[in-house]
Coordinates of C-alpha atoms in Angstrom, one line a residue:
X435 CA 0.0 0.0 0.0
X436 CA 1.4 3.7 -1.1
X437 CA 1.2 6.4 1.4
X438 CA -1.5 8.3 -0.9
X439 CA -3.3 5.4 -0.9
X440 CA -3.1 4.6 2.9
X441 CA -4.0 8.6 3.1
X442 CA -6.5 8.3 1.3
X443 CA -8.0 5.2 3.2
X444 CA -7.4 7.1 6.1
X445 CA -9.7 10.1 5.4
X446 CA -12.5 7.6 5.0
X447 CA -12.4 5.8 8.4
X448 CA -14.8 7.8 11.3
X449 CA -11.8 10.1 12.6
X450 CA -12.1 12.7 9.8
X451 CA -15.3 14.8 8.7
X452 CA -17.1 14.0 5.5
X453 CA -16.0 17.1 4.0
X454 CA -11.8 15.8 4.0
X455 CA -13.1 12.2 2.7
X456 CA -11.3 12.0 -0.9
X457 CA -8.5 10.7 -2.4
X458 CA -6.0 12.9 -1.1
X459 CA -2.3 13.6 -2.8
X460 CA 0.5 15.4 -0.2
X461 CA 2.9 17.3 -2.5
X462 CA 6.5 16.8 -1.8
X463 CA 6.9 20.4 -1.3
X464 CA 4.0 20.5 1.6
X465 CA 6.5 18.3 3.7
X466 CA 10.8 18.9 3.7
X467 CA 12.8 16.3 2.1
X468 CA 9.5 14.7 1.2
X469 CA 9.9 13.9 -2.9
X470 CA 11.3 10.6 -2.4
X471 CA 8.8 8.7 -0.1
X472 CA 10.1 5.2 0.6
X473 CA 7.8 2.7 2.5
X474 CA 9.2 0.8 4.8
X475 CA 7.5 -1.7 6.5
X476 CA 9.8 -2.4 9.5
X477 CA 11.7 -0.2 11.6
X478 CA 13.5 0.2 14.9
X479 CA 13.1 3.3 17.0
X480 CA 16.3 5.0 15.6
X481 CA 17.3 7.9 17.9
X482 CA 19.8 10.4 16.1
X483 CA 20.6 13.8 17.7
X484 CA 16.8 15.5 17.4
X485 CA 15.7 12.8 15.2
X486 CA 12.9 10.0 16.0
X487 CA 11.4 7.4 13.4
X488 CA 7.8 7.5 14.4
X489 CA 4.0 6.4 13.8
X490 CA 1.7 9.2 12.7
X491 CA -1.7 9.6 13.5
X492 CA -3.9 12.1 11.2
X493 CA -5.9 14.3 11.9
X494 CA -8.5 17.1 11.1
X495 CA -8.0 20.5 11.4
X496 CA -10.3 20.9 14.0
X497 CA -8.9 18.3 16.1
X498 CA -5.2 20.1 16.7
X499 CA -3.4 18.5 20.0
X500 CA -0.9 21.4 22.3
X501 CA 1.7 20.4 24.5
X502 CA 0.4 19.7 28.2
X503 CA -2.9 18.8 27.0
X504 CA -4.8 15.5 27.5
X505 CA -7.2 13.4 25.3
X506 CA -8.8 10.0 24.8
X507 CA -9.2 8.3 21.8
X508 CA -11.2 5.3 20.6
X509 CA -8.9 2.8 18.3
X510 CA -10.6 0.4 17.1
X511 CA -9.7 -0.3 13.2
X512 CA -6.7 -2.7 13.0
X513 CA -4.5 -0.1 11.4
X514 CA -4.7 2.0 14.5
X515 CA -4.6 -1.1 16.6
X516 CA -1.4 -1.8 15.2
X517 CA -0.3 1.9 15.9
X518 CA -1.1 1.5 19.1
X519 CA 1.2 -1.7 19.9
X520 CA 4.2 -0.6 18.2
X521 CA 3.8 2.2 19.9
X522 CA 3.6 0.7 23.3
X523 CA 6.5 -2.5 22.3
X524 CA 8.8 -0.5 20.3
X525 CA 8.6 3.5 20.6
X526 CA 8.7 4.0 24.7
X527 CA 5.1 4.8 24.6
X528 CA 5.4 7.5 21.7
X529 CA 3.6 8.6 18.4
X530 CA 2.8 11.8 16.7
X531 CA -0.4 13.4 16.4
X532 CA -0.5 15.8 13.7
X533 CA -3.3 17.4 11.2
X534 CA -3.6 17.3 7.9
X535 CA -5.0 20.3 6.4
X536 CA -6.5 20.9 2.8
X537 CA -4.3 23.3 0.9
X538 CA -5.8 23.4 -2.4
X539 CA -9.2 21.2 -3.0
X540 CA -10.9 22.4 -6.5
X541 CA -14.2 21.6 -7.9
X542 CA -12.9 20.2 -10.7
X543 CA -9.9 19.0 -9.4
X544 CA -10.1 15.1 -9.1
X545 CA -7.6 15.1 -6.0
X546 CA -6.7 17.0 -3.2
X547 CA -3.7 18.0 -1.7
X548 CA -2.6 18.5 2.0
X549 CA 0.1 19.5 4.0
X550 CA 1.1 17.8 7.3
X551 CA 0.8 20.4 10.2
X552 CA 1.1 21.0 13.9
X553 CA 2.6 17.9 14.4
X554 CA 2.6 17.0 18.6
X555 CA 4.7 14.2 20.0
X556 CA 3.0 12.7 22.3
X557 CA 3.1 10.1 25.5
X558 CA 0.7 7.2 26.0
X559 CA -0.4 7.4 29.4
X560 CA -3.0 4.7 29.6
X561 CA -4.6 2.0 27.6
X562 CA -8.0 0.4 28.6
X563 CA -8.8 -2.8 26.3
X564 CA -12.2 -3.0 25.5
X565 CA -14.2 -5.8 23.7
X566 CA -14.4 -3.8 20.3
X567 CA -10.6 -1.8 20.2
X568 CA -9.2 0.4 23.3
X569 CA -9.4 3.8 25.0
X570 CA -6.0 5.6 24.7
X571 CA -5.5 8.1 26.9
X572 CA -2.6 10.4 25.4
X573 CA -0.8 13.9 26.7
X574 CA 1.1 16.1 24.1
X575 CA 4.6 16.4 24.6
X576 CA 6.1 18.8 22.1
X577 CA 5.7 20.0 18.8
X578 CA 7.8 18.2 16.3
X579 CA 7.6 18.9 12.4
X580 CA 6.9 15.9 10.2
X581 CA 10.2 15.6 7.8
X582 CA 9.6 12.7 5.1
X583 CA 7.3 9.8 5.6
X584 CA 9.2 6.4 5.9
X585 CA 6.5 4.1 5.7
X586 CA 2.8 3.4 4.7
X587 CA 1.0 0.0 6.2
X588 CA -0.3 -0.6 8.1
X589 CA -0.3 3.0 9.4
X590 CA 2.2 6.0 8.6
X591 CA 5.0 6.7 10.0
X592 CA 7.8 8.9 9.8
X593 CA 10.9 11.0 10.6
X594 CA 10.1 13.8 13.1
X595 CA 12.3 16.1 14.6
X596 CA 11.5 18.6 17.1
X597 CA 10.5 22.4 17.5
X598 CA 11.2 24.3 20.8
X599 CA 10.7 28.4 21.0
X600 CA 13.9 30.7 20.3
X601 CA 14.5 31.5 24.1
X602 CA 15.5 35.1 24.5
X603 CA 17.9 35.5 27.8
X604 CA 17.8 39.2 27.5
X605 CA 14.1 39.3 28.8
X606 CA 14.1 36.1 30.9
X607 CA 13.5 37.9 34.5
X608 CA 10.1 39.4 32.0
X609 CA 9.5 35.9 31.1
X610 CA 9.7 34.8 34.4
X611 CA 7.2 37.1 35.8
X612 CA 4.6 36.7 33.1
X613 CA 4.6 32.9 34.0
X614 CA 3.7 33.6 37.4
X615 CA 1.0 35.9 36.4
X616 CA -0.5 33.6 34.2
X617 CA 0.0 30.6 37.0
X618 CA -1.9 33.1 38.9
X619 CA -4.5 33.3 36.6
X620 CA -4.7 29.9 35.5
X621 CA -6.0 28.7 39.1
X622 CA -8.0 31.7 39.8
X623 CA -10.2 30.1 36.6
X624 CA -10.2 27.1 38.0
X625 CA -11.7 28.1 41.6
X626 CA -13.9 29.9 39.5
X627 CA -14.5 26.9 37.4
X628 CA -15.6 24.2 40.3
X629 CA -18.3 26.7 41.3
X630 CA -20.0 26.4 38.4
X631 CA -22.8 23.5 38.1
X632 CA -21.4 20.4 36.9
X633 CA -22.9 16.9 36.7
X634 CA -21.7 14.7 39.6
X635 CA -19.8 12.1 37.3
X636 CA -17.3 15.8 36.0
X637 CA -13.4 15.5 37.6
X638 CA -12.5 16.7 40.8
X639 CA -9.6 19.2 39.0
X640 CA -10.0 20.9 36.0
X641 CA -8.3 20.4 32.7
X642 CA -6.7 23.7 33.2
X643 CA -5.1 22.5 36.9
X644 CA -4.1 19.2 34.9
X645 CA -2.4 20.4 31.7
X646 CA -0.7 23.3 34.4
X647 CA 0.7 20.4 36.8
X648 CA 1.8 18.0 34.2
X649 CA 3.8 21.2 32.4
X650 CA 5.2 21.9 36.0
X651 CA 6.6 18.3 36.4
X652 CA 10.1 16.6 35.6
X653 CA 10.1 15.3 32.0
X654 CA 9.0 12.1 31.8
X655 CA 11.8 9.2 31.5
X656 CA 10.6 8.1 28.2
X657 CA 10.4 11.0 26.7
X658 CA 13.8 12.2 24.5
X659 CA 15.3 15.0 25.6
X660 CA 15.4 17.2 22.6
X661 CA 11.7 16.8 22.0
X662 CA 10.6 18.2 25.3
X663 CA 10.3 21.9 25.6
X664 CA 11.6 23.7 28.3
X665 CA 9.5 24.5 31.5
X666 CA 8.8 27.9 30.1
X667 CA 7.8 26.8 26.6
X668 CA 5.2 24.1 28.9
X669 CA 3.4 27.0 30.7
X670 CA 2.7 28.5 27.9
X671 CA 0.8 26.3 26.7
X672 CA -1.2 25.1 29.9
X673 CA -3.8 27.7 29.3
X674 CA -4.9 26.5 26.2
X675 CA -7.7 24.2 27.5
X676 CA -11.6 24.4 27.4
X677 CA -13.5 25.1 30.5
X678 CA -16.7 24.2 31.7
X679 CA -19.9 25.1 30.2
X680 CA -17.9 26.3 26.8
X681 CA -20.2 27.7 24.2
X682 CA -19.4 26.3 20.6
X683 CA -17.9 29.9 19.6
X684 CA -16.0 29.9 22.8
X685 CA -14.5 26.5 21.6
X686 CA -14.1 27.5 18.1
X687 CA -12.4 30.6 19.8
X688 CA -10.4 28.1 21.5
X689 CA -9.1 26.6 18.5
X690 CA -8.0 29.1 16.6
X691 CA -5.9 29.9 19.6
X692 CA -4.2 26.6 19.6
X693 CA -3.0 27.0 15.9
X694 CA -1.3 30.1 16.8
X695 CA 0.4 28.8 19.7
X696 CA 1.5 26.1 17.8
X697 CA 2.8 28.7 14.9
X698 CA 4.9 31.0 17.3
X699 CA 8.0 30.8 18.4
X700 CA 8.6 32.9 20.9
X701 CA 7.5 32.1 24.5
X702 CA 6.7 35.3 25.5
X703 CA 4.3 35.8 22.8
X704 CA 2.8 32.6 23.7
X705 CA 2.2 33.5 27.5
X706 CA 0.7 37.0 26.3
X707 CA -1.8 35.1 23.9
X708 CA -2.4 32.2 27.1
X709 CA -3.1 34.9 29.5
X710 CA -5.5 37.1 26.9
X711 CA -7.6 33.5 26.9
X712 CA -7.2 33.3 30.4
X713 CA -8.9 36.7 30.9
X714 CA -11.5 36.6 28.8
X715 CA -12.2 33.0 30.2
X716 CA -12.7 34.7 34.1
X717 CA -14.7 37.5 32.8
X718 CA -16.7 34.4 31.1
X719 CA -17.2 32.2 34.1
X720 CA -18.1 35.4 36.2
X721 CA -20.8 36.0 34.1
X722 CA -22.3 33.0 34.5
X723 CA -21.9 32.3 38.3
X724 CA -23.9 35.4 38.1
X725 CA -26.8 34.2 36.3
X726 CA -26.9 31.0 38.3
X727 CA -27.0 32.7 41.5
X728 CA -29.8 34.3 40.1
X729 CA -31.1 31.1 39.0
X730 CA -30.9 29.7 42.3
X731 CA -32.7 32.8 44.2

């Protein structure tokens, strides 16, 4: 099986919209060093100075992954199964999560073409076997850029090599004190968060307090140096999770702030974008721990 072809089989299985479901062509120029696409069946986990061989898992634009966050997903086609235990036997507990978005799709045109972005390395941190397939839960590590596909069945996979901020010494003490700010912020949404109604099965913390305490911990053992970002570079992304009672523009919102966080490259950027969220966010939740005091009156 070719990778367009495998592509192409991919878009029609339940993880994409109907919309991306067509035979899809990725130009060489959408991905670096990508005109000679070999497919290799086997590999080993080949680690060489900021380089990892790697399964990929696509995705559509509207499901981008950040670094710090968390997410479950249902595997259950054998392509994905076998993702999964590679995965788990062979690549310390690794795979990238990465989108593919449409970058020219004609009405006449018979194919379309897409370019593999927002790439996340991410961690498997649990695996519950169910009768039909399993529930992975995953957390994203870094951001890593996709650099030629290596092979094509019975999933993709690829060389990846990772993508960490510029960090600017000069205004490191500024840096410093915006990440305390947003900290700050971060669990002042969250206290704000619990008080809002929630049905009695929702978690104890909030995905805000989990994304921020996972960014604030050691890197995890299986996880290769290079590709995890430094502390600062983890904060700044901690923010950029939904929180309760989200209207569908507030998540659309939401996710057009994740694919500029993933695009910038400079942290302090990044923290001034997470802490714009963050305000708008309290001002948010305010509003409506207003209206259900009222309700309850």
């Amino acid at each position: 099986m070719t990778t367009t072809t495998l592509i192409s089989s991919v878009l029609s299985s339940s993880i994409f919209p109907t919309e991306y479901r067509s035979w899809v062509r990725i130009p060489a120029t959408s991905i670096s060093g990508g005109s000679n696409v070999r497919v290799v069946k086997q590999r080993r986990l080949k680690i060489i100075a900021k380089s990892l061989d790697l399964p990929l898992l696509p995705f559509s634009m509207s499901e981008v992954l950040v670094p710090t966050e968390s997410k479950t997903l249902h595997l259950y086609e054998a392509r994905y199964l076998a993702l999964l235990e590679e995965s788990i036997k062979r690549k310390k507990n690794m795979f990238v999560h990465f989108i593919l978005d449409p970058i020219s799709i004609s009405e006449k045109a018979t194919e379309a073409s897409f370019a593999a972005r927002y790439g996340c390395l991410v961690l498997i941190e649990n695996v519950e076997r169910l009768d039909i397939g399993a529930l992975v839960s995953i957390r994203g590590a870094g951001r890593v850029k996709i650099s030629r596909f290596l092979g094509a069945d019975p999933y993709l996979s690829g060389e990846v090599r990772p993508i960490q901020d510029r960090f600017n010494y000069e205004i490191s003490n500024e840096i410093t004190s915006e990440i305390s700010k947003l900290k700050e912020s971060i669990k002042n949404l969250s206290s704000l968060e619990i008080k809002l109604k929630a049905p009695e099965d929702s978690l104890l913390q909030t995905r805000l307090l989990n994304s921020l305490k996972w960014a604030e911990d050691e890197p995890p053992e299986e996880c290769e140096e290079s590709f995890f970002p430094s502390l600062q570079e983890r904060l700044s992304f901690a923010a950029l999770q939904p929180v309760s009672g989200s209207t569908q523009s507030e998540l659309s919102r939401l996710q057009q702030e994740k694919l500029k966080a993933m695009d910038i490259k400079d942290t302090m950027e990044r923290l001034k974008l997470s802490m714009g969220l963050i305000k708008e966010n309290i001002s948010s939740i305010a509003a409506k721990l207003a209206i259900q005091s009222l309700d309850i009156r």
